[in-house]
GROMACS .gro file of C-alpha atoms in nm:
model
  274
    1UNK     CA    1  12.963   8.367   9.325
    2UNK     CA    2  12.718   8.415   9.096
    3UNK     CA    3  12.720   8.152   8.857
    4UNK     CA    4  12.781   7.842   9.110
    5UNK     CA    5  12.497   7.985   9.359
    6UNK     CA    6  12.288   7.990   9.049
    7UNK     CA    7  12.324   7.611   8.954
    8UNK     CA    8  12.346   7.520   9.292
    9UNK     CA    9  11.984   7.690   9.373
   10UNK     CA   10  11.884   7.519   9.071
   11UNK     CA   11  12.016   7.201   9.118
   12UNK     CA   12  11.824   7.259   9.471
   13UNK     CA   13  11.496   7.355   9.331
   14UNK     CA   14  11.488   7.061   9.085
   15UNK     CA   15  11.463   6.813   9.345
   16UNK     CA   16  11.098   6.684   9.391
   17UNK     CA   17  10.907   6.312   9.416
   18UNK     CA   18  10.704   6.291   9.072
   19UNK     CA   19  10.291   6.459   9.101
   20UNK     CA   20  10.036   6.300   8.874
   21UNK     CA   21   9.953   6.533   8.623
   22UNK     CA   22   9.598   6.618   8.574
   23UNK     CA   23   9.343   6.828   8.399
   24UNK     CA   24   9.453   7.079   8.699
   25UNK     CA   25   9.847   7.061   8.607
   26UNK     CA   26   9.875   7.422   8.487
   27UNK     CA   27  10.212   7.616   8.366
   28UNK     CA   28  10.046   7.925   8.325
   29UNK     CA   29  10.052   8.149   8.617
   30UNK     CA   30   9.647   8.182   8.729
   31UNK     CA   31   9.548   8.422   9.002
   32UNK     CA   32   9.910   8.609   9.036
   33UNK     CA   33  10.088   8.296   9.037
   34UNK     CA   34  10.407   8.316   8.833
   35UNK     CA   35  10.439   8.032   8.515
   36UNK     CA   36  10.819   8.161   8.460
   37UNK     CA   37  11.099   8.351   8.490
   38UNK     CA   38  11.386   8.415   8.263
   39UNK     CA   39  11.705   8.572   8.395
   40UNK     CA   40  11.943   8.817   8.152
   41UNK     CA   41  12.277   8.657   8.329
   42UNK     CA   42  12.524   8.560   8.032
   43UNK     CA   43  12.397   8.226   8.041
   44UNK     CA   44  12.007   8.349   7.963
   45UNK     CA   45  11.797   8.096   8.173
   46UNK     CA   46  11.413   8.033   8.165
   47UNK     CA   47  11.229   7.838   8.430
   48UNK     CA   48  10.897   7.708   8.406
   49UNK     CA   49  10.622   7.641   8.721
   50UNK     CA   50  10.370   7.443   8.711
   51UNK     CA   51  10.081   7.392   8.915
   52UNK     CA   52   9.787   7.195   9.121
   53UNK     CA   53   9.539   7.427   9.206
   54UNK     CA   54   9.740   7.708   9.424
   55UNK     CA   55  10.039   7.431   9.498
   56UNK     CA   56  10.361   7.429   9.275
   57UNK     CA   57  10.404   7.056   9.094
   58UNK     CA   58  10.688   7.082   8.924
   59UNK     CA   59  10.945   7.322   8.812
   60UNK     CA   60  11.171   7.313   8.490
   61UNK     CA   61  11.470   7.464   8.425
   62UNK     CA   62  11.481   7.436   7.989
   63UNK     CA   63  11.772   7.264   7.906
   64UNK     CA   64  11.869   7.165   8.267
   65UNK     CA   65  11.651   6.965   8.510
   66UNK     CA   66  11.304   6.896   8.680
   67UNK     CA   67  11.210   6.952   9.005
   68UNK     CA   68  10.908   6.774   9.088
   69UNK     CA   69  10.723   6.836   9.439
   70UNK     CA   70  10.528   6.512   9.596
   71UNK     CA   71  10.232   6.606   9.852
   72UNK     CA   72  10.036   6.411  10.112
   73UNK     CA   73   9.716   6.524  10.224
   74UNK     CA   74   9.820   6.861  10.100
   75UNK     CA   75  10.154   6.808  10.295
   76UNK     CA   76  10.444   6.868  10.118
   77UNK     CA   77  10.686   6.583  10.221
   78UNK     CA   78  10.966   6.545   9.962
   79UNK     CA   79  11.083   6.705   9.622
   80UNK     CA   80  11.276   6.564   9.390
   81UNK     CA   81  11.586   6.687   9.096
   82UNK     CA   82  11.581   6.485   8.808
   83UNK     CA   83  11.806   6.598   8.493
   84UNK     CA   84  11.596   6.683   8.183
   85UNK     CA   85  11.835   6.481   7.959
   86UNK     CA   86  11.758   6.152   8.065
   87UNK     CA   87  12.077   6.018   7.952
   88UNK     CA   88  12.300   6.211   8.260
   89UNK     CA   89  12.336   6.151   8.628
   90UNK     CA   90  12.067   6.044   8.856
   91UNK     CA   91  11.896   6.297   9.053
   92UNK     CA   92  11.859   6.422   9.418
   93UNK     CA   93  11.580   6.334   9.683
   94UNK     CA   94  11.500   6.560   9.944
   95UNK     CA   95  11.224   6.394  10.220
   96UNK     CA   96  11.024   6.597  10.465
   97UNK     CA   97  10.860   6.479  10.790
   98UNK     CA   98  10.714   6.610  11.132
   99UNK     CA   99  10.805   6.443  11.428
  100UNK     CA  100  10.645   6.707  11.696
  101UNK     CA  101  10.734   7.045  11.676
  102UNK     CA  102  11.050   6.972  11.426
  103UNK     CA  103  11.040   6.925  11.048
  104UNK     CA  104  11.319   6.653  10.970
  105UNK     CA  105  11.495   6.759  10.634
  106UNK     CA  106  11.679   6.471  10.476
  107UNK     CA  107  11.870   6.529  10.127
  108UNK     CA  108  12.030   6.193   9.959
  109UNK     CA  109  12.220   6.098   9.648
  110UNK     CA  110  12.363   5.766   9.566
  111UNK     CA  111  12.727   5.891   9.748
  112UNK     CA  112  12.607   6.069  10.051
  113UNK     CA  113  12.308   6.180  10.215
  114UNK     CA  114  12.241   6.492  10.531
  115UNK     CA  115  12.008   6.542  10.731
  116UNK     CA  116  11.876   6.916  10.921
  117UNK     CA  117  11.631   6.969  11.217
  118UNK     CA  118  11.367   7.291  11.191
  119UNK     CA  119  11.201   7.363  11.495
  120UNK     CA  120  10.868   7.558  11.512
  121UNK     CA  121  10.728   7.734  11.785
  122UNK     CA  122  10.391   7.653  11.886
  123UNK     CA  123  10.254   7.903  11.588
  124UNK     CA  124  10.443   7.664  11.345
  125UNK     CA  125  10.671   7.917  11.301
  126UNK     CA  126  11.042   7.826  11.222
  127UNK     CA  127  11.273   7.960  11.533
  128UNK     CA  128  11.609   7.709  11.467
  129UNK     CA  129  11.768   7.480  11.206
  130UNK     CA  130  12.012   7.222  11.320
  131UNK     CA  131  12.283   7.085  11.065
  132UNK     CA  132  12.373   6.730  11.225
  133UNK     CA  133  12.626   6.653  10.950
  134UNK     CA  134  12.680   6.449  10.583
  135UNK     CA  135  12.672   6.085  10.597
  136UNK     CA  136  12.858   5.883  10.318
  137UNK     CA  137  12.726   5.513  10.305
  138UNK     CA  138  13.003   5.366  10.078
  139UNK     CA  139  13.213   5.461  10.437
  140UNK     CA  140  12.939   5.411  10.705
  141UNK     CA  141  13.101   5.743  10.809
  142UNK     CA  142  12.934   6.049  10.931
  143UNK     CA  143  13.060   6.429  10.865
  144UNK     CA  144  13.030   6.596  11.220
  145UNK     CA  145  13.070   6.949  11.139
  146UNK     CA  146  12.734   7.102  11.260
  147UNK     CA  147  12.599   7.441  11.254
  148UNK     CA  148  12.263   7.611  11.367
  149UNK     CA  149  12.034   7.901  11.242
  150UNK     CA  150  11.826   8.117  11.450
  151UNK     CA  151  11.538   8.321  11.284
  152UNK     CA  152  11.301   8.581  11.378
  153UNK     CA  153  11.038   8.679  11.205
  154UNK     CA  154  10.743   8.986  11.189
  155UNK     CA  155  10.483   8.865  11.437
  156UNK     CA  156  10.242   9.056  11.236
  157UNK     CA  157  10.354   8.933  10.849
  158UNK     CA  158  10.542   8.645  10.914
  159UNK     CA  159  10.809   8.775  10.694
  160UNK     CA  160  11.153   8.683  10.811
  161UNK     CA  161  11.372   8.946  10.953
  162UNK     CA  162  11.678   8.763  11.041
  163UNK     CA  163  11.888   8.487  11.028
  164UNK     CA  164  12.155   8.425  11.252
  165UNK     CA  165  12.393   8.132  11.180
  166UNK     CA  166  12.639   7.960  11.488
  167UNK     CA  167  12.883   7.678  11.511
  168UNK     CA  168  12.711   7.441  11.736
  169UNK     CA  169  12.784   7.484  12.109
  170UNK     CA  170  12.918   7.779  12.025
  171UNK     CA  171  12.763   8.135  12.072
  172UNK     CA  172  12.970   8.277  11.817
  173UNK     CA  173  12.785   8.422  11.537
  174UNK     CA  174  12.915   8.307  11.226
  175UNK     CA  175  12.683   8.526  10.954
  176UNK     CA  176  12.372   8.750  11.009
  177UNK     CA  177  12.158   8.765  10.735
  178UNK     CA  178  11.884   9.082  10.794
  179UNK     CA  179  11.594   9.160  10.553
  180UNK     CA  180  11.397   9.481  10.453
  181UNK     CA  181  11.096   9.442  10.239
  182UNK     CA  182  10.826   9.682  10.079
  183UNK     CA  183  10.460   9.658  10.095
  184UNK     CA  184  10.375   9.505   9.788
  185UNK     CA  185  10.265   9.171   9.741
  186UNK     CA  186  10.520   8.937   9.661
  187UNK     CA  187  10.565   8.703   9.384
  188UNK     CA  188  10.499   8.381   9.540
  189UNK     CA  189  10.204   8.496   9.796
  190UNK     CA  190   9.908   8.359   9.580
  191UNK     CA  191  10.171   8.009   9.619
  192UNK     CA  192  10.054   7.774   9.912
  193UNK     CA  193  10.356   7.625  10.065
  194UNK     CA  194  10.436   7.608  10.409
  195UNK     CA  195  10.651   7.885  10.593
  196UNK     CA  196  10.901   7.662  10.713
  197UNK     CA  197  10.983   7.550  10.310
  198UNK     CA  198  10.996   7.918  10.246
  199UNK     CA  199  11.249   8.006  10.529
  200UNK     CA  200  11.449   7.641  10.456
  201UNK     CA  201  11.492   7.808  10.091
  202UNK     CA  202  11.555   8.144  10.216
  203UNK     CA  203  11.836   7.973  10.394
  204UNK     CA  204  11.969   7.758  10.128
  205UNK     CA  205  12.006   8.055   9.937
  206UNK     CA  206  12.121   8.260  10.182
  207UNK     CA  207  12.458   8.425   9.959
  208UNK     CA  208  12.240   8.445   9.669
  209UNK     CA  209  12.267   8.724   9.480
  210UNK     CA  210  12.121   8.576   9.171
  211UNK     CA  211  11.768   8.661   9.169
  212UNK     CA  212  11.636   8.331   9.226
  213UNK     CA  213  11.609   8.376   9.566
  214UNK     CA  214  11.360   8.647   9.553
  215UNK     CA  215  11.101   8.386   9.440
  216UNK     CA  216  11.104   8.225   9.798
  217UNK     CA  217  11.230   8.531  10.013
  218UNK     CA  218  10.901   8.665   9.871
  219UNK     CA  219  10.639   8.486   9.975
  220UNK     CA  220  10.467   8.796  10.180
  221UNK     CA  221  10.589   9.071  10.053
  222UNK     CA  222  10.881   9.199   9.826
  223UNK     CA  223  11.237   9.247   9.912
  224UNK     CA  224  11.399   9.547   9.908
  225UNK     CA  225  11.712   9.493  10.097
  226UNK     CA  226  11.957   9.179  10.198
  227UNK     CA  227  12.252   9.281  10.439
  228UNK     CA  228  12.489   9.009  10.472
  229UNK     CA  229  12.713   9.038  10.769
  230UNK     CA  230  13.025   8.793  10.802
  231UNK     CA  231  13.230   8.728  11.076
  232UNK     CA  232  13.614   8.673  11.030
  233UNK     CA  233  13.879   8.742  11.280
  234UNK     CA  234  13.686   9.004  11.516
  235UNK     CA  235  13.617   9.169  11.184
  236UNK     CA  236  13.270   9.240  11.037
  237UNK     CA  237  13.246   9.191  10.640
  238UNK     CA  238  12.949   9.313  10.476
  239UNK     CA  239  12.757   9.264  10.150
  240UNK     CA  240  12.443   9.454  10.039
  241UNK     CA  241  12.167   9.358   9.795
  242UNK     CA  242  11.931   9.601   9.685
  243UNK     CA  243  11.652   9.532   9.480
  244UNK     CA  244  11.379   9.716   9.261
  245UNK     CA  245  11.115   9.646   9.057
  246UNK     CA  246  10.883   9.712   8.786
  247UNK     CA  247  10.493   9.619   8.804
  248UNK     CA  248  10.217   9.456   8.592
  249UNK     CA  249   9.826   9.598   8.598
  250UNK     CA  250   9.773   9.352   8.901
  251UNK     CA  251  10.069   9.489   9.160
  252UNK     CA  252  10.293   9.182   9.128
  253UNK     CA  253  10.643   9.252   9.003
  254UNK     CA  254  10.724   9.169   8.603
  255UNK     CA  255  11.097   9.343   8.652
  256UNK     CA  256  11.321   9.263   8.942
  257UNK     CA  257  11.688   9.449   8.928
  258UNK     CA  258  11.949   9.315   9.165
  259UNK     CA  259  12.242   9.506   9.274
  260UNK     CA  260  12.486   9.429   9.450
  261UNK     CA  261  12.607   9.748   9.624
  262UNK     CA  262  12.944   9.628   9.690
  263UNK     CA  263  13.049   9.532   9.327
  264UNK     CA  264  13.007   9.818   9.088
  265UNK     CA  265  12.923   9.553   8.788
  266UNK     CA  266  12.732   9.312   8.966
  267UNK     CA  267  12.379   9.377   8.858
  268UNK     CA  268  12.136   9.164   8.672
  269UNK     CA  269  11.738   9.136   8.597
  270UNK     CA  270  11.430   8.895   8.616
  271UNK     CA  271  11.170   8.879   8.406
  272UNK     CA  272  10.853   8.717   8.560
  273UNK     CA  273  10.528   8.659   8.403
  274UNK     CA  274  10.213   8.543   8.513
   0.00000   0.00000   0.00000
């Protein structure tokens, strides 16, 4: 699991419409704002962020791709995966818009493109995301199987507590994905994004167990705990994550150790600087 979620968070994260860069375009980390992370997996990976002002710009994975976030009015409406070899494949557009209370999520390539609802509550916090299926336009042919997420949050922190995922028209529950945190600050909460990116990452890594996911699930304060429930056949299947960490002078984490609780060998660390 480990290796595929990796790439496929990466591949993710490295989607973004290009930012000018300007005399504010900075890739060190300013104000507790992380400039990168480097993972000890057996593939050793570093990632670079950049920034303008308190937003994220772009972020580079060396020897892998670019991920370059495009804002409106300080809105963030699309990001954008470009390989850093410009000789490979094309890259991956992801577009953003509001239309009411619903954030419309729409992720293309040249050979299919998807689209997913997020509805916010009138606090403009997330409460559902709707998958309404892959569309291939070589076909003119549309995927139907759909799914939905329910989430609930602390009222007080905003930090998400739960995700619940369901077949559509169905109240099954497919997965439950609960969340324990400690009261440190986390290592994106000096990062201005909006909480419905954070919980559409948190979901797109939801059966992460990587690392990478900490940078979004993080945005308030820091993980401790990730209980993965699965449903199959009236049976429940569980996996727990447990992380710790290791601080700088400032309170942020520079360590993060993830264990997986259910696989005696499955452990790995972060390194994070400022």
């Amino acid at each position: 699991m480990k290796n595929n979620t990796f790439n496929y968070i990466l591949l993710f994260f490295l989607f973004m419409s290009y930012t000018s860069c300007s005399d504010n375009d900075n890739s060190k980390g300013e104000n507790s704002r992380p400039s990168s992370i480097e993972t000890n997996q057996e593939q050793k990976s570093k990632i670079k962020f950049h920034y303008q002002d308190d937003r994220i710009s772009k972020i580079i994975k060396e020897k892998g791709s670019t991920i370059h976030f495009e804002y409106n009015n300080n809105e963030l409406i699309s990001i954008f995966l470009s390989p850093t070899d410009p000789q490979k494949a094309d890259g991956n557009l992801i577009k953003f818009s509001k239309k009411g209370n619903k954030v419309i999520v729409t992720k293309s390539n040249d050979s299919e493109s998807h689209t997913e609802e997020i509805e916010l509550d009138e606090n403009n916090i997330p409460i559902k995301m709707t998958y309404k299926g892959l569309y291939f336009p070589e076909f003119e042919d549309y995927n139907n199987y759909t799914y939905h997420s329910s989430f609930t949050f602390d009222s007080q922190t905003q930090k998400l507590l739960k995700e619940e995922i369901f077949f559509e028209n169905s109240s099954d529950i497919i997965y439950t994905y609960t969340y324990e945190y400690e009261d440190s600050p986390g290592i994106f909460s000096k990062v201005n994004l909006p909480l419905w990116f954070y919980v559409y990452c948190c979901h797109q890594f939801r059966n992460s167990t990587t690392g990478i996911e900490l940078l979004f699930t993080n945005y308030a304060n820091n993980i401790l705990e990730k209980n993965i429930a699965l449903l199959v056949d009236d049976m429940i299947l569980n996996t727990r994550i447990n992380y710790t960490y290791s601080y700088n002078k400032n309170g942020f984490p520079s360590i993060v150790t993830t264990h997986n609780r259910d696989e005696e060998n499955d452990e790995f660390t972060v390194n994070i600087k400022y």
